[in-house]
Amino acid sequence: YDRKLTDIFTVESEIAKTIADTLRAKLTGSEERMMSKKPTANPEAYEFYLKGRFFWNKRTGVDLRKAIDYFNQAVAKDPSYALAYAGLADAYVLLSGFGAASPKDSLPQAKAAAEKALELDSTLGEAHASLAQALLAYDFDFAGANREFQHAIELNPNYATAHHWYGESVLAPLSQFEDAIAQLKRALQLDPLSMIINADVGTVLTNARRYDEAIEQLRKTLEMDPSFYYAHYNLGEALEMKGLTENAIAEYQRAIALNDDPVPQALLGHLYAKIGKKNEARQILQQLHESSKQHYVSPYLFAMIHIGLGEKDRAIDFLEKTYEDRDGYSIAFIKVDPFLDPLHGDPRFEALVQKVFAAKQ
């Protein structure tokens, strides 16, 4: 297979077909079509797409911005490149979740890019997964997201992100933990070296209150890359829920040292408040208010610190603001986030839960 880069998709198809023939695998019609499909005829566009996915996988605000730049360059080179539009949607859909944009700015762009990808190729599983995540994050449309994820998996059963996001963003918030973990484990089989999938197996285990398994999984994730700040603060959450306060503080502080994402700062503020360090908690609250003048800070994070301080009404004010901001990435977990347990049973809180899940009917 000594050929020019311009032939890369032909070579990939031939290799896949040779392997299938050698293994005497019976391919379905859709699998054969997928194998022979060329996403783009432009090698430069393909290179930009690959660079976009590389930075997208790093899961930091700065890297997601780089990913958007590369995906935009890919579609500039080939305006009919559906997969690059799906990549663009996937980067925009994550921006607010990683403290890099407000949901009202980034999520409509995610939805538009996913719809453009589907307009170019309605059989592209990746684009259906992109649309599903946007429907969930911006519209709180669990039914629509469920439908689109299932369609994505039918079209491309080996697309790890579809399984990952379906489990983490739809099934886990609906408390369907066994199914959620099964989807995450399938994603992990397909992409065992993905840092974010490894970490999110841990986050779903935390939401399922399976803290020992979550701690084990997140420690394994950090063995792969000790600089992955997201896994540090998620490990901190599981440790905090187990009552291992000092260990949790250490993990939050490691995450803060590695990245300026406001999430670990809020978690540290929450824990300080809980253990009686109220001045330190209020100091972090003030820092987040100052930060919010420069860039988007989810109201959900303020809610967490107010929960730690025992200020339930103030916490619910901020959760209602999270809903108004269309911050589905945060508010979707309202039923399962163990940090919100002290609010369960409060009439205002329960009314908000009903509102969040109304669209799933």
CSV table of C-alpha atoms in Angstrom, one decimal:
chain,number,residue,atom,x,y,z
A,1,TYR,CA,0.0,0.0,0.0
A,2,ASP,CA,2.7,2.5,-1.1
A,3,ARG,CA,0.5,5.3,-2.5
A,4,LYS,CA,0.1,9.1,-2.5
A,5,LEU,CA,-1.7,10.7,0.4
A,6,THR,CA,-4.4,11.8,-2.0
A,7,ASP,CA,-5.4,8.1,-2.3
A,8,ILE,CA,-5.7,7.7,1.5
A,9,PHE,CA,-9.5,6.9,1.6
A,10,THR,CA,-9.1,4.4,-1.3
A,11,VAL,CA,-6.2,2.7,0.6
A,12,GLU,CA,-8.2,2.7,3.8
A,13,SER,CA,-11.2,1.1,2.0
A,14,GLU,CA,-9.0,-1.5,0.4
A,15,ILE,CA,-7.2,-2.4,3.6
A,16,ALA,CA,-10.6,-2.8,5.4
A,17,LYS,CA,-12.0,-4.9,2.6
A,18,THR,CA,-8.9,-7.1,2.6
A,19,ILE,CA,-9.1,-7.7,6.3
A,20,ALA,CA,-12.8,-8.5,6.1
A,21,ASP,CA,-12.1,-10.9,3.2
A,22,THR,CA,-9.3,-12.5,5.2
A,23,LEU,CA,-11.5,-13.0,8.2
A,24,ARG,CA,-14.3,-14.1,6.0
A,25,ALA,CA,-16.5,-11.5,7.7
A,26,LYS,CA,-19.9,-11.0,6.2
A,27,LEU,CA,-20.4,-7.2,5.8
A,28,THR,CA,-23.9,-5.7,5.6
A,29,GLY,CA,-24.7,-3.4,2.7
A,30,SER,CA,-24.4,-0.3,5.0
A,31,GLU,CA,-21.0,-1.5,6.2
A,32,GLU,CA,-19.7,-1.9,2.7
A,33,ARG,CA,-21.1,1.5,1.7
A,34,MET,CA,-19.4,3.1,4.8
A,35,MET,CA,-16.1,1.4,3.9
A,36,SER,CA,-16.1,2.7,0.4
A,37,LYS,CA,-17.3,6.2,1.3
A,38,LYS,CA,-14.7,9.0,0.8
A,39,PRO,CA,-15.4,11.8,3.3
A,40,THR,CA,-13.5,14.3,1.2
A,41,ALA,CA,-11.4,14.4,-2.0
A,42,ASN,CA,-9.3,17.2,-0.6
A,43,PRO,CA,-6.2,15.9,1.4
A,44,GLU,CA,-5.6,19.3,3.0
A,45,ALA,CA,-9.2,19.4,4.3
A,46,TYR,CA,-8.7,15.9,5.7
A,47,GLU,CA,-5.4,17.0,7.5
A,48,PHE,CA,-7.2,20.0,9.0
A,49,TYR,CA,-10.0,17.7,10.1
A,50,LEU,CA,-7.5,15.3,11.8
A,51,LYS,CA,-5.8,18.3,13.6
A,52,GLY,CA,-9.3,19.5,14.7
A,53,ARG,CA,-10.1,16.1,16.3
A,54,PHE,CA,-6.7,16.0,17.9
A,55,PHE,CA,-7.3,19.3,19.8
A,56,TRP,CA,-11.0,18.4,20.4
A,57,ASN,CA,-9.9,15.3,22.2
A,58,LYS,CA,-7.8,17.3,24.7
A,59,ARG,CA,-10.9,18.7,26.3
A,60,THR,CA,-9.8,22.2,27.5
A,61,GLY,CA,-11.3,25.5,26.5
A,62,VAL,CA,-8.1,26.6,24.7
A,63,ASP,CA,-7.8,23.4,22.8
A,64,LEU,CA,-11.5,23.4,21.8
A,65,ARG,CA,-11.0,26.9,20.3
A,66,LYS,CA,-8.0,25.5,18.3
A,67,ALA,CA,-10.2,22.6,17.1
A,68,ILE,CA,-12.9,25.0,15.9
A,69,ASP,CA,-10.2,26.9,13.9
A,70,TYR,CA,-9.0,23.7,12.2
A,71,PHE,CA,-12.5,22.4,11.4
A,72,ASN,CA,-13.3,25.8,9.9
A,73,GLN,CA,-10.2,25.5,7.7
A,74,ALA,CA,-11.3,22.0,6.7
A,75,VAL,CA,-14.8,23.3,5.5
A,76,ALA,CA,-13.2,26.3,3.8
A,77,LYS,CA,-11.1,23.8,1.8
A,78,ASP,CA,-14.1,21.5,1.1
A,79,PRO,CA,-17.5,23.1,1.7
A,80,SER,CA,-19.2,19.7,1.2
A,81,TYR,CA,-17.1,18.0,3.9
A,82,ALA,CA,-20.0,16.7,6.2
A,83,LEU,CA,-17.6,15.1,8.7
A,84,ALA,CA,-15.8,18.4,9.3
A,85,TYR,CA,-19.1,20.1,10.0
A,86,ALA,CA,-19.9,17.4,12.5
A,87,GLY,CA,-16.5,18.1,14.1
A,88,LEU,CA,-17.3,21.8,14.3
A,89,ALA,CA,-20.6,21.0,16.0
A,90,ASP,CA,-18.8,18.7,18.5
A,91,ALA,CA,-16.3,21.4,19.4
A,92,TYR,CA,-19.0,24.1,19.8
A,93,VAL,CA,-21.2,21.8,21.8
A,94,LEU,CA,-18.4,21.4,24.4
A,95,LEU,CA,-17.2,25.0,24.7
A,96,SER,CA,-19.6,26.0,27.5
A,97,GLY,CA,-19.1,22.8,29.4
A,98,PHE,CA,-15.4,23.6,29.6
A,99,GLY,CA,-15.8,27.2,30.6
A,100,ALA,CA,-14.9,28.7,27.2
A,101,ALA,CA,-18.2,30.2,26.1
A,102,SER,CA,-21.8,30.9,27.2
A,103,PRO,CA,-24.3,28.2,26.1
A,104,LYS,CA,-26.4,30.9,24.3
A,105,ASP,CA,-23.4,31.8,22.2
A,106,SER,CA,-22.0,28.4,21.4
A,107,LEU,CA,-24.8,25.9,21.4
A,108,PRO,CA,-26.9,27.4,18.6
A,109,GLN,CA,-23.7,27.3,16.5
A,110,ALA,CA,-23.3,23.6,17.4
A,111,LYS,CA,-26.8,22.8,16.3
A,112,ALA,CA,-26.4,24.7,13.0
A,113,ALA,CA,-23.2,22.9,12.2
A,114,ALA,CA,-24.8,19.5,13.0
A,115,GLU,CA,-27.8,20.3,10.8
A,116,LYS,CA,-25.4,21.4,8.0
A,117,ALA,CA,-23.5,18.1,8.3
A,118,LEU,CA,-26.8,16.2,8.0
A,119,GLU,CA,-28.0,18.3,5.1
A,120,LEU,CA,-24.7,17.2,3.3
A,121,ASP,CA,-25.0,13.6,4.4
A,122,SER,CA,-28.0,12.3,6.2
A,123,THR,CA,-26.4,8.8,6.6
A,124,LEU,CA,-23.5,10.2,8.7
A,125,GLY,CA,-23.7,8.6,12.2
A,126,GLU,CA,-21.2,11.2,13.6
A,127,ALA,CA,-23.6,14.0,12.5
A,128,HIS,CA,-26.6,12.4,14.2
A,129,ALA,CA,-24.5,12.1,17.4
A,130,SER,CA,-23.5,15.8,17.1
A,131,LEU,CA,-27.2,16.8,16.7
A,132,ALA,CA,-28.2,14.6,19.6
A,133,GLN,CA,-25.7,16.3,21.9
A,134,ALA,CA,-26.9,19.8,20.8
A,135,LEU,CA,-30.5,18.9,21.3
A,136,LEU,CA,-29.7,17.7,24.9
A,137,ALA,CA,-27.4,20.6,25.8
A,138,TYR,CA,-29.5,23.5,24.5
A,139,ASP,CA,-33.1,22.3,24.2
A,140,PHE,CA,-33.1,19.7,27.1
A,141,ASP,CA,-34.7,17.5,24.5
A,142,PHE,CA,-34.1,14.0,26.0
A,143,ALA,CA,-36.5,12.3,23.6
A,144,GLY,CA,-34.9,13.9,20.5
A,145,ALA,CA,-31.4,13.2,21.8
A,146,ASN,CA,-32.3,9.6,22.5
A,147,ARG,CA,-33.7,9.2,19.0
A,148,GLU,CA,-30.7,10.8,17.3
A,149,PHE,CA,-28.1,8.8,19.4
A,150,GLN,CA,-29.9,5.5,18.6
A,151,HIS,CA,-29.9,6.5,14.9
A,152,ALA,CA,-26.2,7.4,15.1
A,153,ILE,CA,-25.3,4.0,16.6
A,154,GLU,CA,-27.4,2.2,14.0
A,155,LEU,CA,-25.6,4.0,11.2
A,156,ASN,CA,-22.1,3.6,12.8
A,157,PRO,CA,-22.0,1.1,15.6
A,158,ASN,CA,-18.3,1.5,16.0
A,159,TYR,CA,-18.3,5.3,16.7
A,160,ALA,CA,-17.1,5.5,20.3
A,161,THR,CA,-18.4,9.1,20.9
A,162,ALA,CA,-22.0,8.1,20.1
A,163,HIS,CA,-21.9,5.4,22.8
A,164,HIS,CA,-20.0,7.7,25.2
A,165,TRP,CA,-22.4,10.7,24.9
A,166,TYR,CA,-25.5,8.5,24.8
A,167,GLY,CA,-24.5,6.9,28.1
A,168,GLU,CA,-23.2,10.1,29.8
A,169,SER,CA,-25.6,12.8,28.6
A,170,VAL,CA,-28.9,11.0,28.2
A,171,LEU,CA,-29.1,7.7,30.1
A,172,ALA,CA,-27.2,8.8,33.2
A,173,PRO,CA,-29.3,12.0,33.8
A,174,LEU,CA,-32.4,9.8,33.5
A,175,SER,CA,-31.0,7.5,36.2
A,176,GLN,CA,-30.7,4.6,33.8
A,177,PHE,CA,-27.3,3.8,35.2
A,178,GLU,CA,-26.9,0.2,34.1
A,179,ASP,CA,-27.6,1.1,30.5
A,180,ALA,CA,-25.4,4.2,30.8
A,181,ILE,CA,-22.4,2.3,32.1
A,182,ALA,CA,-22.9,-0.4,29.4
A,183,GLN,CA,-22.7,2.4,26.7
A,184,LEU,CA,-19.6,3.9,28.3
A,185,LYS,CA,-17.9,0.5,28.5
A,186,ARG,CA,-18.7,-0.1,24.8
A,187,ALA,CA,-17.2,3.3,24.0
A,188,LEU,CA,-14.1,2.3,26.0
A,189,GLN,CA,-13.8,-1.0,24.1
A,190,LEU,CA,-13.8,1.0,20.8
A,191,ASP,CA,-11.4,3.7,22.0
A,192,PRO,CA,-9.5,2.4,25.1
A,193,LEU,CA,-7.0,5.2,25.1
A,194,SER,CA,-9.5,8.1,25.1
A,195,MET,CA,-8.9,10.1,28.3
A,196,ILE,CA,-12.3,11.6,28.3
A,197,ILE,CA,-14.1,8.3,27.9
A,198,ASN,CA,-12.0,6.8,30.6
A,199,ALA,CA,-12.7,9.7,32.9
A,200,ASP,CA,-16.5,9.8,32.1
A,201,VAL,CA,-16.8,6.1,33.1
A,202,GLY,CA,-15.8,7.4,36.5
A,203,THR,CA,-18.2,10.4,36.5
A,204,VAL,CA,-21.1,8.1,35.7
A,205,LEU,CA,-20.1,5.8,38.4
A,206,THR,CA,-20.1,8.8,40.8
A,207,ASN,CA,-23.6,9.8,39.7
A,208,ALA,CA,-24.6,6.2,40.3
A,209,ARG,CA,-23.3,6.5,43.9
A,210,ARG,CA,-20.7,3.7,43.1
A,211,TYR,CA,-17.9,5.8,44.6
A,212,ASP,CA,-15.3,3.0,45.2
A,213,GLU,CA,-15.5,2.0,41.5
A,214,ALA,CA,-15.4,5.6,40.4
A,215,ILE,CA,-12.2,6.2,42.5
A,216,GLU,CA,-10.5,3.1,41.0
A,217,GLN,CA,-11.5,4.1,37.4
A,218,LEU,CA,-10.4,7.7,37.8
A,219,ARG,CA,-7.1,6.7,39.3
A,220,LYS,CA,-6.5,4.4,36.4
A,221,THR,CA,-7.3,7.3,34.0
A,222,LEU,CA,-4.7,9.5,35.7
A,223,GLU,CA,-2.1,6.8,35.4
A,224,MET,CA,-2.5,7.2,31.6
A,225,ASP,CA,-2.0,11.0,31.8
A,226,PRO,CA,-1.4,12.7,35.2
A,227,SER,CA,-1.9,16.1,33.7
A,228,PHE,CA,-5.6,15.6,32.7
A,229,TYR,CA,-7.2,18.2,35.0
A,230,TYR,CA,-10.7,16.9,34.3
A,231,ALA,CA,-10.0,13.5,35.8
A,232,HIS,CA,-8.4,15.1,38.9
A,233,TYR,CA,-11.5,17.1,39.8
A,234,ASN,CA,-13.8,14.2,39.0
A,235,LEU,CA,-11.7,12.0,41.3
A,236,GLY,CA,-12.0,14.7,43.9
A,237,GLU,CA,-15.8,14.5,43.7
A,238,ALA,CA,-15.9,10.8,44.3
A,239,LEU,CA,-13.4,11.1,47.2
A,240,GLU,CA,-15.5,13.9,48.7
A,241,MET,CA,-18.6,11.8,48.5
A,242,LYS,CA,-16.7,8.9,50.3
A,243,GLY,CA,-15.8,11.4,53.1
A,244,LEU,CA,-12.1,11.5,52.2
A,245,THR,CA,-11.9,15.2,52.6
A,246,GLU,CA,-8.2,15.9,52.5
A,247,ASN,CA,-7.7,13.7,49.4
A,248,ALA,CA,-10.6,15.5,47.7
A,249,ILE,CA,-9.1,18.9,48.5
A,250,ALA,CA,-5.7,17.7,47.1
A,251,GLU,CA,-7.4,16.6,43.8
A,252,TYR,CA,-9.3,19.9,43.4
A,253,GLN,CA,-6.1,21.8,44.0
A,254,ARG,CA,-4.2,19.7,41.4
A,255,ALA,CA,-7.0,20.4,38.9
A,256,ILE,CA,-6.8,24.2,39.6
A,257,ALA,CA,-3.0,24.2,39.2
A,258,LEU,CA,-3.4,22.5,35.8
A,259,ASN,CA,-6.3,24.5,34.3
A,260,ASP,CA,-8.2,27.8,34.8
A,261,ASP,CA,-11.6,26.1,34.3
A,262,PRO,CA,-13.8,27.4,37.1
A,263,VAL,CA,-15.4,24.0,37.9
A,264,PRO,CA,-12.6,22.7,40.3
A,265,GLN,CA,-12.5,26.1,42.0
A,266,ALA,CA,-16.3,25.9,42.7
A,267,LEU,CA,-15.9,22.3,44.0
A,268,LEU,CA,-13.1,23.4,46.3
A,269,GLY,CA,-15.4,26.3,47.5
A,270,HIS,CA,-18.2,23.8,48.1
A,271,LEU,CA,-16.0,21.5,50.2
A,272,TYR,CA,-14.4,24.4,52.2
A,273,ALA,CA,-18.0,25.6,53.1
A,274,LYS,CA,-19.0,22.1,54.1
A,275,ILE,CA,-16.1,21.6,56.5
A,276,GLY,CA,-16.6,25.1,58.1
A,277,LYS,CA,-14.0,27.1,56.2
A,278,LYS,CA,-16.7,29.6,55.2
A,279,ASN,CA,-14.4,32.6,54.7
A,280,GLU,CA,-12.3,30.6,52.2
A,281,ALA,CA,-15.5,29.5,50.5
A,282,ARG,CA,-16.8,33.1,50.2
A,283,GLN,CA,-13.5,34.1,48.9
A,284,ILE,CA,-13.8,31.6,46.0
A,285,LEU,CA,-17.4,32.8,45.5
A,286,GLN,CA,-16.1,36.3,45.1
A,287,GLN,CA,-13.3,35.2,42.7
A,288,LEU,CA,-15.9,33.4,40.5
A,289,HIS,CA,-18.1,36.5,40.4
A,290,GLU,CA,-15.0,38.5,39.3
A,291,SER,CA,-14.2,35.9,36.7
A,292,SER,CA,-17.8,35.9,35.4
A,293,LYS,CA,-17.2,39.6,34.3
A,294,GLN,CA,-14.5,38.4,31.9
A,295,HIS,CA,-15.9,35.0,30.7
A,296,TYR,CA,-18.9,32.7,31.2
A,297,VAL,CA,-19.1,31.0,34.5
A,298,SER,CA,-22.1,28.6,34.9
A,299,PRO,CA,-24.5,29.7,37.6
A,300,TYR,CA,-24.5,26.0,38.6
A,301,LEU,CA,-21.1,26.5,40.1
A,302,PHE,CA,-22.3,29.3,42.3
A,303,ALA,CA,-25.2,27.0,43.3
A,304,MET,CA,-22.8,24.4,44.5
A,305,ILE,CA,-20.9,26.8,46.9
A,306,HIS,CA,-24.2,28.1,48.3
A,307,ILE,CA,-25.3,24.4,48.9
A,308,GLY,CA,-22.0,24.0,50.9
A,309,LEU,CA,-22.8,27.1,52.9
A,310,GLY,CA,-26.3,25.8,53.7
A,311,GLU,CA,-28.0,28.6,51.7
A,312,LYS,CA,-30.5,26.5,49.8
A,313,ASP,CA,-32.8,29.3,48.5
A,314,ARG,CA,-29.8,31.1,47.1
A,315,ALA,CA,-28.6,27.8,45.5
A,316,ILE,CA,-31.9,27.2,43.8
A,317,ASP,CA,-31.9,30.8,42.5
A,318,PHE,CA,-28.6,30.0,40.7
A,319,LEU,CA,-30.0,26.6,39.4
A,320,GLU,CA,-33.0,28.4,38.0
A,321,LYS,CA,-30.5,30.8,36.3
A,322,THR,CA,-28.6,27.8,34.9
A,323,TYR,CA,-31.9,26.7,33.3
A,324,GLU,CA,-32.6,30.2,31.9
A,325,ASP,CA,-29.0,30.2,30.5
A,326,ARG,CA,-29.8,27.0,28.5
A,327,ASP,CA,-26.8,25.3,30.2
A,328,GLY,CA,-28.0,21.8,29.6
A,329,TYR,CA,-24.6,20.4,30.3
A,330,SER,CA,-25.0,21.2,33.9
A,331,ILE,CA,-28.7,21.2,34.6
A,332,ALA,CA,-29.3,17.9,32.8
A,333,PHE,CA,-27.7,16.2,35.9
A,334,ILE,CA,-30.1,17.9,38.4
A,335,LYS,CA,-31.7,14.5,39.4
A,336,VAL,CA,-28.4,12.5,39.8
A,337,ASP,CA,-25.7,14.9,40.9
A,338,PRO,CA,-24.9,13.9,44.5
A,339,PHE,CA,-23.9,17.5,45.3
A,340,LEU,CA,-27.5,18.5,44.9
A,341,ASP,CA,-28.9,15.9,47.3
A,342,PRO,CA,-29.4,18.5,50.1
A,343,LEU,CA,-32.0,20.2,47.9
A,344,HIS,CA,-34.2,17.1,47.2
A,345,GLY,CA,-37.7,17.6,48.5
A,346,ASP,CA,-37.6,21.4,48.4
A,347,PRO,CA,-40.7,22.4,46.4
A,348,ARG,CA,-38.8,25.0,44.3
A,349,PHE,CA,-36.1,22.4,43.5
A,350,GLU,CA,-38.7,19.7,42.5
A,351,ALA,CA,-40.5,22.2,40.3
A,352,LEU,CA,-37.3,22.9,38.5
A,353,VAL,CA,-36.6,19.2,38.0
A,354,GLN,CA,-40.0,18.8,36.4
A,355,LYS,CA,-39.3,21.7,34.1
A,356,VAL,CA,-35.9,20.3,33.0
A,357,PHE,CA,-37.4,16.9,32.2
A,358,ALA,CA,-40.6,18.1,30.6
A,359,ALA,CA,-39.1,18.0,27.1
A,360,LYS,CA,-38.4,14.3,27.4
A,361,GLN,CA,-42.1,13.3,27.3
